[in-house]
Coordinates of N, CA and C in Angstrom, one line a residue:
H1 N 297.1 128.0 31.6 CA 295.9 127.1 31.9 C 296.2 125.8 31.2
F2 N 296.0 124.7 31.9 CA 296.1 123.4 31.4 C 294.9 122.6 31.7
D3 N 294.3 121.9 30.7 CA 293.1 121.1 30.9 C 293.3 119.8 30.2
T4 N 293.2 118.7 31.0 CA 293.3 117.4 30.5 C 292.0 116.7 30.7
L5 N 291.4 116.2 29.6 CA 290.1 115.6 29.6 C 290.0 114.1 29.6
S6 N 291.1 113.5 29.2 CA 291.1 112.0 29.2 C 292.6 111.5 29.3
G7 N 292.7 110.2 29.6 CA 294.1 109.7 29.7 C 294.8 110.2 30.9
H8 N 296.2 110.1 30.9 CA 297.0 110.5 32.0 C 298.2 111.3 31.5
S9 N 298.4 112.5 32.0 CA 299.4 113.4 31.5 C 300.5 113.6 32.7
R10 N 301.7 113.9 32.3 CA 302.8 114.1 33.2 C 303.4 115.5 32.9
I11 N 303.5 116.4 33.9 CA 304.1 117.7 33.7 C 305.2 117.8 34.6
L12 N 306.4 118.1 34.1 CA 307.6 118.1 34.9 C 308.3 119.5 34.8
G13 N 308.6 120.1 36.0 CA 309.4 121.3 36.0 C 308.8 122.5 35.3
L14 N 307.5 122.6 35.2 CA 306.9 123.7 34.5 C 306.4 124.8 35.4
T15 N 306.5 126.1 35.0 CA 306.0 127.2 35.7 C 304.7 127.7 35.0
L16 N 303.6 127.8 35.7 CA 302.4 128.3 35.2 C 302.0 129.5 36.0
R17 N 301.6 130.6 35.3 CA 301.2 131.8 36.1 C 300.2 132.6 35.3
S18 N 299.5 133.5 36.1 CA 298.7 134.6 35.5 C 297.6 134.0 34.6
A19 N 296.7 133.1 35.2 CA 295.6 132.6 34.5 C 294.4 132.6 35.5
D20 N 293.2 132.4 34.9 CA 292.0 132.2 35.8 C 292.3 131.1 36.8
D21 N 292.7 129.9 36.3 CA 293.2 128.8 37.1 C 294.4 128.3 36.5
C22 N 295.5 128.0 37.2 CA 296.7 127.5 36.6 C 296.4 126.1 35.9
I23 N 295.8 125.2 36.6 CA 295.4 123.9 36.1 C 294.0 123.6 36.5
R24 N 293.2 123.2 35.5 CA 291.8 122.7 35.7 C 291.7 121.4 35.0
S25 N 291.3 120.3 35.8 CA 291.4 119.0 35.2 C 290.2 118.1 35.6
S26 N 289.7 117.5 34.6 CA 288.7 116.4 34.8 C 289.3 115.1 34.5
G27 N 290.6 115.0 34.3 CA 291.3 113.8 34.1 C 292.4 113.6 35.1
S28 N 293.3 112.7 34.8 CA 294.4 112.3 35.7 C 295.7 112.9 35.2
F29 N 296.5 113.5 36.1 CA 297.8 114.1 35.7 C 298.7 114.1 36.9
D30 N 300.0 114.1 36.6 CA 301.1 114.3 37.6 C 301.7 115.7 37.3
F31 N 302.0 116.4 38.4 CA 302.7 117.7 38.3 C 303.8 117.7 39.3
E32 N 305.0 117.7 38.8 CA 306.2 117.4 39.7 C 307.3 118.5 39.4
G33 N 307.8 119.1 40.5 CA 308.9 120.0 40.4 C 308.6 121.3 39.7
G34 N 307.3 121.7 39.8 CA 306.9 122.9 39.1 C 306.5 124.1 40.0
I35 N 306.0 125.2 39.4 CA 305.6 126.3 40.1 C 304.2 126.7 39.6
L36 N 303.3 127.0 40.5 CA 302.0 127.6 40.1 C 301.8 128.9 40.9
T37 N 301.6 130.0 40.2 CA 301.5 131.3 41.0 C 300.7 132.3 40.2
D38 N 300.1 133.2 40.9 CA 299.4 134.4 40.3 C 298.2 133.9 39.5
C39 N 297.5 132.9 39.9 CA 296.3 132.4 39.2 C 295.1 132.6 40.2
G40 N 293.9 132.3 39.7 CA 292.7 132.3 40.6 C 292.9 131.2 41.6
D41 N 292.7 129.9 41.2 CA 293.1 128.7 41.9 C 294.4 128.1 41.3
G42 N 295.2 127.5 42.1 CA 296.4 126.8 41.6 C 296.0 125.6 40.8
I43 N 295.2 124.7 41.4 CA 294.7 123.5 40.8 C 293.3 123.3 41.1
V44 N 292.5 123.0 40.1 CA 291.1 122.6 40.3 C 290.9 121.2 39.8
Y45 N 290.5 120.3 40.7 CA 290.2 118.9 40.3 C 288.6 118.8 40.2
E46 N 288.2 118.5 39.0 CA 286.7 118.3 38.8 C 286.4 116.8 38.9
G47 N 285.2 116.4 38.5 CA 284.9 114.9 38.6 C 285.8 114.1 37.8
G48 N 286.3 113.0 38.5 CA 287.2 112.1 37.8 C 288.7 112.5 37.8
G49 N 289.0 113.7 38.3 CA 290.3 114.2 38.3 C 291.2 113.6 39.4
G50 N 292.5 113.7 39.3 CA 293.4 113.2 40.3 C 294.8 113.1 39.8
G51 N 295.6 112.4 40.5 CA 297.0 112.2 40.1 C 298.0 112.6 41.3
H52 N 299.2 112.9 40.9 CA 300.3 113.1 41.8 C 300.9 114.5 41.7
V53 N 300.9 115.3 42.8 CA 301.5 116.6 42.8 C 302.6 116.6 43.9
A54 N 303.8 116.8 43.4 CA 304.9 116.6 44.4 C 306.1 117.6 44.1
H55 N 306.8 118.0 45.1 CA 308.0 118.7 45.0 C 307.8 120.0 44.2
S56 N 306.6 120.7 44.5 CA 306.3 121.9 43.7 C 306.0 123.0 44.7
R57 N 306.1 124.2 44.1 CA 305.8 125.4 44.9 C 304.5 126.1 44.3
I58 N 303.5 126.2 45.2 CA 302.2 126.8 44.8 C 302.0 128.0 45.8
F59 N 302.1 129.2 45.2 CA 302.1 130.4 46.1 C 301.5 131.6 45.4
G60 N 301.0 132.5 46.2 CA 300.6 133.8 45.6 C 299.4 133.7 44.6
N61 N 298.5 132.7 44.8 CA 297.3 132.6 44.0 C 296.2 133.4 44.7
R62 N 295.2 133.9 43.9 CA 294.2 134.8 44.5 C 293.2 134.1 45.3
D63 N 292.9 132.8 45.0 CA 291.9 132.1 45.8 C 292.5 130.9 46.4
D64 N 292.0 129.7 46.1 CA 292.6 128.5 46.8 C 293.8 128.0 46.1
C65 N 294.7 127.3 46.8 CA 295.8 126.6 46.2 C 295.3 125.4 45.4
V66 N 294.5 124.5 46.1 CA 294.0 123.3 45.4 C 292.5 123.2 45.8
E67 N 291.6 123.0 44.8 CA 290.2 122.9 45.0 C 289.8 121.5 44.4
M68 N 289.1 120.7 45.2 CA 288.7 119.4 44.8 C 287.1 119.2 44.9
S69 N 286.5 118.8 43.8 CA 285.1 118.5 43.9 C 284.9 117.2 43.0
G70 N 283.8 116.5 43.2 CA 283.6 115.3 42.5 C 284.4 114.2 43.0
D71 N 284.4 113.0 42.3 CA 285.2 111.9 42.8 C 286.7 112.1 42.3
H72 N 287.6 111.8 43.1 CA 289.0 112.0 42.8 C 289.9 111.1 43.6
V73 N 291.1 110.7 43.1 CA 292.1 110.0 43.8 C 293.4 110.7 43.6
A74 N 293.8 111.5 44.6 CA 295.0 112.3 44.4 C 296.0 112.1 45.5
L75 N 297.3 112.2 45.2 CA 298.4 112.2 46.2 C 299.1 113.5 46.1
L76 N 299.1 114.3 47.2 CA 299.8 115.6 47.2 C 300.9 115.5 48.3
E77 N 302.2 115.6 47.9 CA 303.2 115.4 48.9 C 304.4 116.2 48.6
H78 N 305.1 116.6 49.7 CA 306.4 117.4 49.6 C 306.3 118.7 48.8
N79 N 305.2 119.4 49.0 CA 305.0 120.7 48.3 C 305.1 121.8 49.3
L80 N 305.6 123.0 48.8 CA 305.6 124.2 49.6 C 304.4 125.1 49.1
I81 N 303.5 125.3 50.1 CA 302.2 126.0 49.8 C 302.2 127.3 50.7
R82 N 302.2 128.5 50.1 CA 302.2 129.6 51.0 C 301.6 130.8 50.3
D83 N 301.0 131.7 51.1 CA 300.6 133.1 50.7 C 299.6 133.0 49.6
N84 N 298.7 132.0 49.6 CA 297.6 132.1 48.7 C 296.4 132.8 49.4
G85 N 295.5 133.4 48.5 CA 294.5 134.3 49.1 C 293.5 133.7 50.0
D86 N 293.1 132.4 49.8 CA 292.1 131.7 50.6 C 292.7 130.4 51.1
D87 N 292.0 129.3 51.0 CA 292.5 128.1 51.6 C 293.6 127.4 50.9
W88 N 294.4 126.6 51.6 CA 295.4 125.8 50.9 C 294.7 124.8 50.0
I89 N 294.0 123.9 50.7 CA 293.2 122.9 49.9 C 291.8 122.9 50.4
E90 N 290.8 123.0 49.5 CA 289.4 122.9 49.8 C 288.8 121.6 49.1
I91 N 288.3 120.7 49.9 CA 287.8 119.5 49.4 C 286.3 119.5 49.7
R92 N 285.5 119.4 48.6 CA 284.1 119.4 48.6 C 283.5 118.0 48.4
F93 N 283.0 117.3 49.4 CA 282.3 116.1 49.2 C 281.0 116.3 48.4
N94 N 280.6 115.3 47.6 CA 279.5 115.6 46.7 C 278.5 114.5 46.6
G95 N 278.5 113.6 47.5 CA 277.5 112.5 47.4 C 277.9 111.4 46.5
Y96 N 279.2 111.3 46.1 CA 279.7 110.2 45.2 C 279.4 108.9 45.8
P97 N 278.7 108.0 45.0 CA 278.2 106.7 45.6 C 279.1 105.5 45.2
G98 N 280.1 105.6 44.4 CA 280.9 104.5 43.8 C 281.8 103.9 44.8
S99 N 282.8 103.1 44.2 CA 283.8 102.5 45.1 C 284.6 103.5 45.8
L100 N 285.1 103.1 47.0 CA 285.9 104.0 47.9 C 287.1 104.6 47.2
K101 N 287.3 105.9 47.3 CA 288.5 106.6 46.7 C 289.0 107.5 47.8
R102 N 290.3 107.5 47.9 CA 291.0 108.3 49.0 C 292.0 109.2 48.4
T103 N 292.0 110.4 48.9 CA 293.1 111.4 48.6 C 294.0 111.4 49.8
V104 N 295.3 111.4 49.5 CA 296.4 111.4 50.5 C 297.2 112.7 50.4
I105 N 297.3 113.4 51.5 CA 297.9 114.7 51.6 C 299.0 114.6 52.7
R106 N 300.3 114.5 52.3 CA 301.3 114.3 53.3 C 302.6 115.0 53.1
D107 N 303.3 115.4 54.2 CA 304.6 115.9 54.1 C 304.6 117.2 53.3
N108 N 303.6 118.1 53.5 CA 303.6 119.4 52.8 C 303.8 120.5 53.9
L109 N 304.3 121.6 53.5 CA 304.4 122.8 54.3 C 303.3 123.8 53.8
L110 N 302.4 124.1 54.7 CA 301.3 125.1 54.3 C 301.4 126.3 55.2
R111 N 301.7 127.4 54.7 CA 302.1 128.5 55.5 C 301.5 129.9 55.0
G112 N 300.9 130.6 55.9 CA 300.6 132.0 55.6 C 299.5 132.2 54.5
N113 N 298.6 131.2 54.4 CA 297.5 131.4 53.5 C 296.3 132.2 54.1
G114 N 295.5 132.8 53.3 CA 294.5 133.8 53.8 C 293.3 133.1 54.4
G115 N 293.0 131.9 54.1 CA 291.9 131.2 54.7 C 292.4 130.0 55.6
D116 N 291.6 128.9 55.5 CA 292.0 127.7 56.2 C 293.2 127.0 55.6
G117 N 294.0 126.3 56.4 CA 295.0 125.4 55.8 C 294.4 124.3 55.0
V118 N 293.5 123.6 55.6 CA 292.7 122.5 54.9 C 291.2 122.7 55.3
R119 N 290.4 122.8 54.3 CA 288.9 122.9 54.5 C 288.2 121.8 53.8
I120 N 287.4 121.0 54.6 CA 286.7 119.9 54.1 C 285.2 120.2 54.3
I121 N 284.5 120.2 53.2 CA 283.1 120.6 53.2 C 282.2 119.4 52.9
A122 N 281.2 119.2 53.8 CA 280.3 118.1 53.7 C 279.3 118.3 52.6
H123 N 278.6 117.3 52.3 CA 277.5 117.3 51.3 C 276.2 116.8 52.0
T124 N 275.1 117.1 51.5 CA 273.8 116.6 52.1 C 273.7 115.1 52.1
Q125 N 274.4 114.5 51.1 CA 274.5 113.0 51.1 C 275.9 112.6 51.3
T126 N 276.0 111.4 52.0 CA 277.4 110.9 52.3 C 278.1 110.5 51.0
S127 N 279.4 110.8 50.9 CA 280.2 110.4 49.8 C 281.1 109.3 50.1
N128 N 281.3 108.4 49.2 CA 282.2 107.2 49.4 C 283.7 107.7 49.1
L129 N 284.1 108.8 49.7 CA 285.4 109.3 49.5 C 286.1 109.4 50.9
A130 N 287.4 109.3 50.9 CA 288.1 109.4 52.2 C 289.4 110.3 52.0
V131 N 289.8 110.8 53.1 CA 291.0 111.7 53.1 C 292.0 111.3 54.2
L132 N 293.3 111.2 53.8 CA 294.3 111.0 54.8 C 295.2 112.2 54.8
L133 N 295.3 112.8 56.0 CA 296.2 114.0 56.2 C 297.3 113.5 57.1
E134 N 298.6 113.5 56.6 CA 299.7 112.9 57.4 C 300.9 113.7 57.3
R135 N 301.5 114.1 58.5 CA 302.8 114.7 58.6 C 302.9 116.1 57.8
N136 N 301.8 116.8 57.8 CA 301.8 118.1 57.2 C 302.1 119.2 58.3
R137 N 302.8 120.2 57.9 CA 303.1 121.3 58.8 C 302.2 122.5 58.3
V138 N 301.2 122.8 59.2 CA 300.2 123.8 58.9 C 300.4 125.0 59.8
I139 N 301.0 126.1 59.3 CA 301.6 127.1 60.1 C 301.1 128.5 59.6
E140 N 300.7 129.3 60.6 CA 300.4 130.8 60.4 C 299.4 131.0 59.3
N141 N 298.4 130.2 59.2 CA 297.3 130.5 58.2 C 296.2 131.3 58.9
R142 N 295.6 132.2 58.2 CA 294.7 133.2 58.9 C 293.5 132.5 59.4
G143 N 293.0 131.4 58.8 CA 291.8 130.7 59.2 C 292.2 129.5 60.1
T144 N 291.4 128.5 60.1 CA 291.7 127.3 60.9 C 292.7 126.4 60.2
G145 N 293.5 125.7 61.0 CA 294.5 124.9 60.4 C 293.9 123.8 59.6
I146 N 293.0 123.0 60.2 CA 292.2 122.0 59.5 C 290.8 122.2 60.0
A147 N 289.9 122.4 59.0 CA 288.5 122.7 59.3 C 287.5 121.8 58.6
C148 N 286.5 121.3 59.3 CA 285.5 120.5 58.8 C 284.2 121.4 58.8
R149 N 283.6 121.6 57.6 CA 282.5 122.4 57.5 C 281.3 121.7 57.0
G150 N 280.1 122.2 57.3 CA 278.8 121.6 56.9 C 278.5 122.1 55.5
P151 N 277.5 121.5 54.8 CA 277.1 121.9 53.5 C 276.4 123.3 53.5
G152 N 276.5 124.0 52.4 CA 275.7 125.2 52.1 C 276.0 126.3 53.1
T153 N 274.9 127.0 53.6 CA 275.0 128.1 54.5 C 275.5 127.7 55.8
S154 N 275.3 126.5 56.2 CA 275.8 126.1 57.6 C 277.4 126.2 57.6
S155 N 278.0 126.0 56.5 CA 279.5 126.1 56.5 C 279.9 127.5 56.9
D156 N 279.2 128.6 56.3 CA 279.5 129.9 56.7 C 279.2 130.2 58.2
A157 N 278.1 129.7 58.7 CA 277.8 129.9 60.1 C 278.8 129.3 61.0
Q158 N 279.3 128.1 60.6 CA 280.3 127.4 61.5 C 281.6 128.1 61.4
E159 N 282.0 128.7 60.2 CA 283.2 129.4 60.1 C 283.2 130.7 61.0
T160 N 282.0 131.4 61.0 CA 281.9 132.6 61.8 C 282.0 132.2 63.3
A161 N 281.4 131.1 63.7 CA 281.4 130.7 65.1 C 282.7 130.0 65.5
G162 N 283.5 129.6 64.6 CA 284.7 128.9 64.9 C 284.5 127.5 65.3
T163 N 283.4 126.9 64.9 CA 283.1 125.5 65.2 C 283.2 124.6 64.0
G164 N 283.2 123.3 64.2 CA 283.3 122.4 63.1 C 282.1 121.5 62.9
A165 N 282.0 120.9 61.7 CA 280.9 120.0 61.4 C 281.3 118.5 61.6
S166 N 280.4 117.7 61.9 CA 280.6 116.2 61.9 C 280.5 115.7 60.5
L167 N 281.5 114.9 60.1 CA 281.5 114.4 58.7 C 281.2 112.9 58.8
E168 N 280.4 112.4 57.9 CA 280.2 110.9 57.8 C 281.3 110.2 57.1
E169 N 282.0 110.9 56.2 CA 283.1 110.4 55.5 C 284.3 110.1 56.4
E170 N 285.2 109.3 55.9 CA 286.4 108.9 56.7 C 287.5 109.9 56.4
V171 N 287.9 110.7 57.5 CA 289.0 111.6 57.4 C 290.0 111.3 58.5
V172 N 291.2 110.9 58.1 CA 292.2 110.4 59.1 C 293.3 111.5 59.3
F173 N 293.7 111.8 60.5 CA 294.7 112.7 60.8 C 295.9 112.0 61.5
V174 N 297.1 112.1 60.9 CA 298.3 111.4 61.5 C 299.4 112.4 61.6
Q175 N 299.8 112.7 62.8 CA 301.1 113.5 63.0 C 301.2 114.8 62.2
N176 N 300.1 115.5 62.2 CA 300.2 116.9 61.6 C 300.6 117.9 62.6
L177 N 301.4 118.9 62.2 CA 301.7 120.0 63.1 C 300.9 121.2 62.8
L178 N 300.1 121.7 63.7 CA 299.2 122.8 63.6 C 299.7 123.9 64.5
E179 N 300.2 125.0 64.0 CA 300.9 126.0 64.8 C 300.6 127.4 64.3
S180 N 300.1 128.3 65.2 CA 299.9 129.7 65.0 C 298.9 130.0 63.9
N181 N 297.9 129.2 63.8 CA 296.8 129.5 62.9 C 295.7 130.2 63.6
G182 N 294.7 130.7 62.9 CA 293.5 131.4 63.6 C 292.9 130.4 64.6
A183 N 292.8 129.1 64.2 CA 292.3 128.1 65.2 C 293.1 126.8 64.7
G184 N 293.0 125.8 65.6 CA 293.8 124.6 65.3 C 293.0 123.6 64.4
L185 N 292.2 122.7 65.0 CA 291.4 121.7 64.3 C 290.0 121.8 64.8
T186 N 289.1 122.1 63.8 CA 287.7 122.2 64.1 C 286.9 121.1 63.4
C187 N 286.6 120.0 64.0 CA 285.7 119.0 63.5 C 284.7 118.6 64.6
G188 N 283.5 118.3 64.2 CA 282.5 118.1 65.2 C 282.5 116.7 65.9
Y189 N 283.2 115.8 65.2 CA 283.2 114.4 65.8 C 284.5 113.7 65.3
L190 N 285.2 113.1 66.3 CA 286.4 112.4 66.0 C 286.3 111.0 66.7
S191 N 286.9 110.0 66.0 CA 286.9 108.7 66.5 C 288.3 108.1 66.4
T192 N 288.6 107.0 66.9 CA 289.9 106.3 66.9 C 289.9 105.0 66.1
R193 N 288.8 104.8 65.3 CA 288.7 103.6 64.5 C 289.8 103.5 63.4
R194 N 290.2 102.3 63.0 CA 291.2 102.2 62.0 C 290.6 102.5 60.6
P195 N 291.3 103.1 59.7 CA 290.8 103.4 58.4 C 290.6 102.1 57.6
S196 N 289.7 102.1 56.6 CA 289.4 101.0 55.7 C 290.4 101.0 54.6
T197 N 290.5 99.9 53.9 CA 291.4 99.8 52.8 C 290.9 100.6 51.6
P198 N 291.7 101.6 51.1 CA 291.2 102.5 50.0 C 291.7 102.0 48.6
E199 N 291.1 102.6 47.6 CA 291.7 102.6 46.3 C 292.9 103.5 46.4
S200 N 294.1 103.0 46.1 CA 295.3 103.8 46.3 C 295.6 104.8 45.2
P201 N 296.0 106.0 45.5 CA 296.4 107.0 44.5 C 297.8 106.7 44.0
E202 N 298.5 105.7 44.6 CA 299.9 105.4 44.2 C 300.0 104.3 43.2
T203 N 298.9 103.6 42.9 CA 298.9 102.5 42.0 C 298.3 102.7 40.7

């Protein structure tokens, strides 16, 4: 278990296993070239959490691979994510009212997870958060490849019905491959407008 409360930490080539959560963070950290396995959640981002997760293997965890709540700016790229008990990444919007923050999820392989590949859950109030999903391969997940869900109990009803929620937040999809999942993409509303300029997770 790793918990960073302030500042910015960098973790290189480390294997973390057999914990309630492998990493739980309310601060900023980079995790590169490592392994997260046999935990409850692989990574839990709390309010103010974020950073760079790259070239890592996250597999065989009992619940979600990555869970995000609160305001966060994260870049997740070039990771192998497979055989986790529930979703690969679960993003919970929370009514955050501050300056725009965007999470970028790109060039990952998400395969064989027990829930959705990506699950984005709305809040009763609009959050000033955005998500870019780009060039991910989302394959053979038991649930939906990319799912947009409503807040609270409506999320469960939509999951059962196989339908998606309309999100007020900006969620952009670019060249993702969705193949052999329980369903492909379930979101209640899609547009073709250009994304706004975000606070970048790379700077």
